[in-house]
Coordinates of C-alpha atoms in Angstrom, one line a residue:
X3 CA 50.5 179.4 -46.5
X4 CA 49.7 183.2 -46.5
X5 CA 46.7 182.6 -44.9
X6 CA 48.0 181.2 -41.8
X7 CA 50.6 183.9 -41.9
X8 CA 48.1 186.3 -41.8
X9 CA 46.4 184.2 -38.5
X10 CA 49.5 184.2 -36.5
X11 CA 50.1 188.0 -37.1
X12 CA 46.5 188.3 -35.7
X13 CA 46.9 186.1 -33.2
X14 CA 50.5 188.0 -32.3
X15 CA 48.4 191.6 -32.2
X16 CA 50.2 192.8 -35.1
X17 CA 47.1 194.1 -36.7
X18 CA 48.2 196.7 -38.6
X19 CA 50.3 194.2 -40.8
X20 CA 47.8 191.5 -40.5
X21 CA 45.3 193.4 -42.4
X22 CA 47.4 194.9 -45.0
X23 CA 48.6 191.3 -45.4
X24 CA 44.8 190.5 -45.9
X25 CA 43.7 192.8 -48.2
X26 CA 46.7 192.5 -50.3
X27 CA 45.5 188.8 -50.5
X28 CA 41.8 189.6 -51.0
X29 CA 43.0 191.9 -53.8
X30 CA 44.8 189.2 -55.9
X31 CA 43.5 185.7 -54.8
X32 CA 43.8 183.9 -58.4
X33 CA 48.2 184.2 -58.1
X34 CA 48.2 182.4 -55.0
X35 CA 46.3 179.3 -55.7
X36 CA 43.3 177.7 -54.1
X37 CA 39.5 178.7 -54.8
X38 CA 39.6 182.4 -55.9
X39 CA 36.6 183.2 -54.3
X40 CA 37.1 181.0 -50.7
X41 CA 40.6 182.8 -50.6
X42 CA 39.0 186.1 -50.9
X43 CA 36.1 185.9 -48.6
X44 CA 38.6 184.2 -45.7
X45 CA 41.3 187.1 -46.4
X46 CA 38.6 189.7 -46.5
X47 CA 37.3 188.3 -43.4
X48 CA 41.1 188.3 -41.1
X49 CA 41.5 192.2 -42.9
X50 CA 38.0 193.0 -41.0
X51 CA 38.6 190.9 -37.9
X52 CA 42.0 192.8 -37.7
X53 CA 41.1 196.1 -38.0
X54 CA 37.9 195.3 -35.5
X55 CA 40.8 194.0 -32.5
X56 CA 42.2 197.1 -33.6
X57 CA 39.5 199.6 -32.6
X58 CA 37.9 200.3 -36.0
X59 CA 34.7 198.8 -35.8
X60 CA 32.6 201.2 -36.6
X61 CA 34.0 202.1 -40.2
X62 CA 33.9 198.1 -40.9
X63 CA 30.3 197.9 -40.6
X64 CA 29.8 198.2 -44.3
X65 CA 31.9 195.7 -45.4
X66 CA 30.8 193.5 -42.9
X67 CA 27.4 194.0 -44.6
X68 CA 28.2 193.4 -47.7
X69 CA 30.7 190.4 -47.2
X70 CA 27.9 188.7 -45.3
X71 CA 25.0 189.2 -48.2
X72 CA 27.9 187.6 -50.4
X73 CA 28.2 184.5 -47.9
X74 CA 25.0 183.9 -47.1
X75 CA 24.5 183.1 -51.3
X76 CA 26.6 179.9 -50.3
X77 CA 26.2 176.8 -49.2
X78 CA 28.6 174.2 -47.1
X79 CA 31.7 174.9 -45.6
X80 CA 31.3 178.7 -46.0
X81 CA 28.7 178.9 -43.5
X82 CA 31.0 178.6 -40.9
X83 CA 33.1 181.5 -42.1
X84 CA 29.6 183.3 -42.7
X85 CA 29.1 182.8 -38.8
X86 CA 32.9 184.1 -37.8
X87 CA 31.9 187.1 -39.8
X88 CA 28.2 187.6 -38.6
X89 CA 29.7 187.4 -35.3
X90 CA 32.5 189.9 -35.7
X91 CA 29.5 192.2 -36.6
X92 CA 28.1 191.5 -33.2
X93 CA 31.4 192.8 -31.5
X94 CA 31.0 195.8 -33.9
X95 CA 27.5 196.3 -32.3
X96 CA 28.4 196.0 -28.8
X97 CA 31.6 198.5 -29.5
X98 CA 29.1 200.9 -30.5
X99 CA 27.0 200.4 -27.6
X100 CA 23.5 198.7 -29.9
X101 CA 23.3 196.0 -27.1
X102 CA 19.8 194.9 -27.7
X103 CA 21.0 194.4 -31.7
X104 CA 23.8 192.3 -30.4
X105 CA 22.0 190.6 -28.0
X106 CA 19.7 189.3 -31.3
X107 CA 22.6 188.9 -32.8
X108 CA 24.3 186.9 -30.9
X109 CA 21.3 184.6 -30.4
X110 CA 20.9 184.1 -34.1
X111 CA 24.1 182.8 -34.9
X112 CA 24.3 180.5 -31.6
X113 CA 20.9 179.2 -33.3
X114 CA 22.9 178.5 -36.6
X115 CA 26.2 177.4 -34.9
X116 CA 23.3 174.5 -33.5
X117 CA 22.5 173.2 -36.9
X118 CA 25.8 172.6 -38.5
X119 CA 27.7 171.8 -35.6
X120 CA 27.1 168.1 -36.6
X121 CA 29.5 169.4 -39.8
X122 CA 32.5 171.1 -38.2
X123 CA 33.7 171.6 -34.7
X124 CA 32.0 174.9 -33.7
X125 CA 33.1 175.3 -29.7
X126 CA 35.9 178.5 -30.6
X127 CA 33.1 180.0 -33.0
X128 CA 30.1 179.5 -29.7
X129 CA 32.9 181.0 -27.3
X130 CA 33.7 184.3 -28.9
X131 CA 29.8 184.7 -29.6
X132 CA 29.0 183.8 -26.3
X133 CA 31.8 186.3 -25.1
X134 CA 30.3 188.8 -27.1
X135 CA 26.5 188.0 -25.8
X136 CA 27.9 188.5 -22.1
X137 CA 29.2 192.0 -22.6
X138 CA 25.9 192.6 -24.3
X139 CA 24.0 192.0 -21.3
X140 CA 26.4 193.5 -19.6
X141 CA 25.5 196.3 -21.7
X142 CA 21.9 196.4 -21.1
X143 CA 22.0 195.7 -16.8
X144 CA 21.6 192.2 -17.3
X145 CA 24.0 191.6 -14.8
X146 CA 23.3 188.4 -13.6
X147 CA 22.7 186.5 -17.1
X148 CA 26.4 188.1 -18.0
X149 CA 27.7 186.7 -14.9
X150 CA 26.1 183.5 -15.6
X151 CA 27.3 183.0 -19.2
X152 CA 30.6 184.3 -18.0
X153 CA 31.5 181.8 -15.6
X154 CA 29.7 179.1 -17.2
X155 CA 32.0 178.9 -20.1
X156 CA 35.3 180.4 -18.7
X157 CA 36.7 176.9 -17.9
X158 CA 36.6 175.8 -21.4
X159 CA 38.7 179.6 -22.7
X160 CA 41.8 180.5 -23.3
X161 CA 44.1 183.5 -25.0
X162 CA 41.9 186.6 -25.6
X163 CA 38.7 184.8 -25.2
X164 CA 39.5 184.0 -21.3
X165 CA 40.4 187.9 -21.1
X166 CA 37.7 189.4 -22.5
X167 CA 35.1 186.5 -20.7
X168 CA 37.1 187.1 -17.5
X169 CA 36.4 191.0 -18.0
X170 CA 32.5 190.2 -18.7
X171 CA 32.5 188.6 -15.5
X172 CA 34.2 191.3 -13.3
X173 CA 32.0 193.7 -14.7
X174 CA 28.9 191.9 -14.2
X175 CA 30.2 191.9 -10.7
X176 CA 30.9 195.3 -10.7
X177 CA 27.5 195.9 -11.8
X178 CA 25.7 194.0 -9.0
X179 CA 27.6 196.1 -6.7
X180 CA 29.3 193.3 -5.3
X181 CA 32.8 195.1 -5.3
X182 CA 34.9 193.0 -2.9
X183 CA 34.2 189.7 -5.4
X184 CA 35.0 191.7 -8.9
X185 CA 38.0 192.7 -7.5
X186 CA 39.2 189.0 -5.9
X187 CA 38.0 187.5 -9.0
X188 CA 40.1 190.5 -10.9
X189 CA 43.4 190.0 -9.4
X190 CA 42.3 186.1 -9.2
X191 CA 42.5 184.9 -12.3
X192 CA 44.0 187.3 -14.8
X193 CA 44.2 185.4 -18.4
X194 CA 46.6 186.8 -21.2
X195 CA 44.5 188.4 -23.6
X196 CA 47.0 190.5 -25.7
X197 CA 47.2 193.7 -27.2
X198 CA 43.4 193.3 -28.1
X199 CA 42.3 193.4 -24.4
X200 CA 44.8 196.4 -23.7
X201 CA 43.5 198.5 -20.6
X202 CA 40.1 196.3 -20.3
X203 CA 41.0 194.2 -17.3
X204 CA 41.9 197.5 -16.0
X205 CA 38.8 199.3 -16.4
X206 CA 36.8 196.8 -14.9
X207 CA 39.1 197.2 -11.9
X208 CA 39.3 200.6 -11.2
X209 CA 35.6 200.3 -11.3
X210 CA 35.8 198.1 -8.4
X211 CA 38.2 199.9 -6.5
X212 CA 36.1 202.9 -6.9
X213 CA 33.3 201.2 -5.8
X214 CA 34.9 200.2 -2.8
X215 CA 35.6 204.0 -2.2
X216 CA 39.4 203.4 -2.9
X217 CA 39.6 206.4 -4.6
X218 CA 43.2 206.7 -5.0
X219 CA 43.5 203.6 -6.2
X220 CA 40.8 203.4 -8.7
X221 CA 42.6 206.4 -10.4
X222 CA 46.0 205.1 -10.2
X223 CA 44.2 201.5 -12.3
X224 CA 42.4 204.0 -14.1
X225 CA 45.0 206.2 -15.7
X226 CA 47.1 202.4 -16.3
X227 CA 44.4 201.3 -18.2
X228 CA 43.9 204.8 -20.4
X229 CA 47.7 204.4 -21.0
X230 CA 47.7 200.7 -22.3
X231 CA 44.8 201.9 -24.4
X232 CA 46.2 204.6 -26.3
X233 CA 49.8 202.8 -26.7
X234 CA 48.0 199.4 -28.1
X235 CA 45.0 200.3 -29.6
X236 CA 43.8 202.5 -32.4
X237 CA 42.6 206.0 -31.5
X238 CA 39.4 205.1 -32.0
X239 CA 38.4 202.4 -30.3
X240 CA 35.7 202.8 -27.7
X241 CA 37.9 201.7 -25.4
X242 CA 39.7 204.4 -24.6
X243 CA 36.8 207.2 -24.3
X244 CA 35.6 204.8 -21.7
X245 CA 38.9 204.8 -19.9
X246 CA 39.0 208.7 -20.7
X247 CA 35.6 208.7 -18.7
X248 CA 36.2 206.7 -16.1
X249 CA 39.4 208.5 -14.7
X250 CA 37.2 212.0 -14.9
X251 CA 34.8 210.4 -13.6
X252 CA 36.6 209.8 -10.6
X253 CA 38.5 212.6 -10.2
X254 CA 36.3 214.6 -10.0
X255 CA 34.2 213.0 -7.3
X256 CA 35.2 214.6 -4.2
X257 CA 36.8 212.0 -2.0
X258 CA 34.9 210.3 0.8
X259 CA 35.7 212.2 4.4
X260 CA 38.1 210.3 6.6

């Protein structure tokens, strides 16, 4: 089925081909059987999430908008899509740094995941929102309630969604200042997340390392994870800007006297 194609191209990181794949699919749903317009909503849906893993966010937002006023028209097993795309929206939001809308977000469609979980088995859907509610407390100095989410839910991840938890919780780590644990737990437990989650295990490293006043280091991890950026992911993801920033950030710090 091209649709499963299309998911295991995802899933592989091939993002550029999974979304052309997509929209070529979206674009002529009737010749390849099935309900025209469930076909074209799930394609459309895998061409956004694609191009989201990808670093391109912020110029989905619009069609993100306007495929969720279509889905929210409908009624049974398109809610659960309607909740994979409402919540690829969040990720868009905490890309762009609008924490406290992701934050609501978030909450919202955990709410909805809650009434028609008795339908459908929901746990993958709850995990990458909840992943995406961590980094949005992260985002906002919540620390704590990251770290809390984070771990509380890391046992039952895998794939990208381990990585990108695992990530939440160094940072949240990072961001209570308790260096020496974010980087244990970093080289602890280090989940393969894919091309998606290029440099970000990094980053929250070299934060710790710096932290720790292991300047050297931290740059070293820091210019690793600005390199896996810019060979994996597309040159606009927020990702790299914030790799970009952290290396300046500590090179140019004078280093601590011996």
């Amino acid at each position: 089925m091209v649709l499963n194609r299309i998911q295991d191209l995802l899933e592989a990181g091939r993002f550029e081909q999974a979304e052309a794949e997509a929209r070529a699919l979206a674009a002529s749903p009737r010749a390849r059987g099935g309900d025209p317009g469930l076909v074209s909503w799930l394609a459309r849906s895998l061409a956004a999430g694609a191009a989201i893993a990808h670093g391109r966010g912020a110029e989905l937002l619009p069609e993100l908008e306007t495929l969720i006023t279509e889905l929210e028209q409908t009624v049974g097993a398109d809610r659960q899509l309607l909740l994979v795309v409402r919540s690829n929206r969040a990720a868009v939001l905490v890309q762009q740094d609008r924490h406290t809308e992701a934050e609501a977000e978030t909450q919202d469609i955990l709410r909805g995941t809650t009434r028609i979980a008795h339908l459908t088995k929901m746990w993958r859907i709850e995990l990458n929102v909840l992943t995406n509610l961590a980094a949005a407390l992260n985002g906002q100095g919540r620390y704590e309630e990251a770290e809390a989410i984070a771990r509380g839910n890391l046992p039952h991840a895998d794939g990208p969604i381990a990585a990108f938890l695992h990530c939440a919780l160094v940072r949240s780590l990072n961001g209570q200042s308790r260096y020496e644990e974010a980087l244990a737990e970093a080289r602890r437990y280090t989940p393969v997340g894919g091309r998606a989650a290029s440099g970000a295990l990094e980053i929250v490293t070299a934060r710790a390392l710096h932290g720790l006043g292991r300047r050297d280091e931290a740059v070293a991890t820091a210019r690793e994870a600005l390199t896996a950026c810019e060979q994996f992911l597309h040159p606009a993801h927020p990702r790299i800007k914030e790799a970009q920033w952290l290396l300046t950030h500590i090179i140019a710090e004078k280093p601590a006297p011996e």
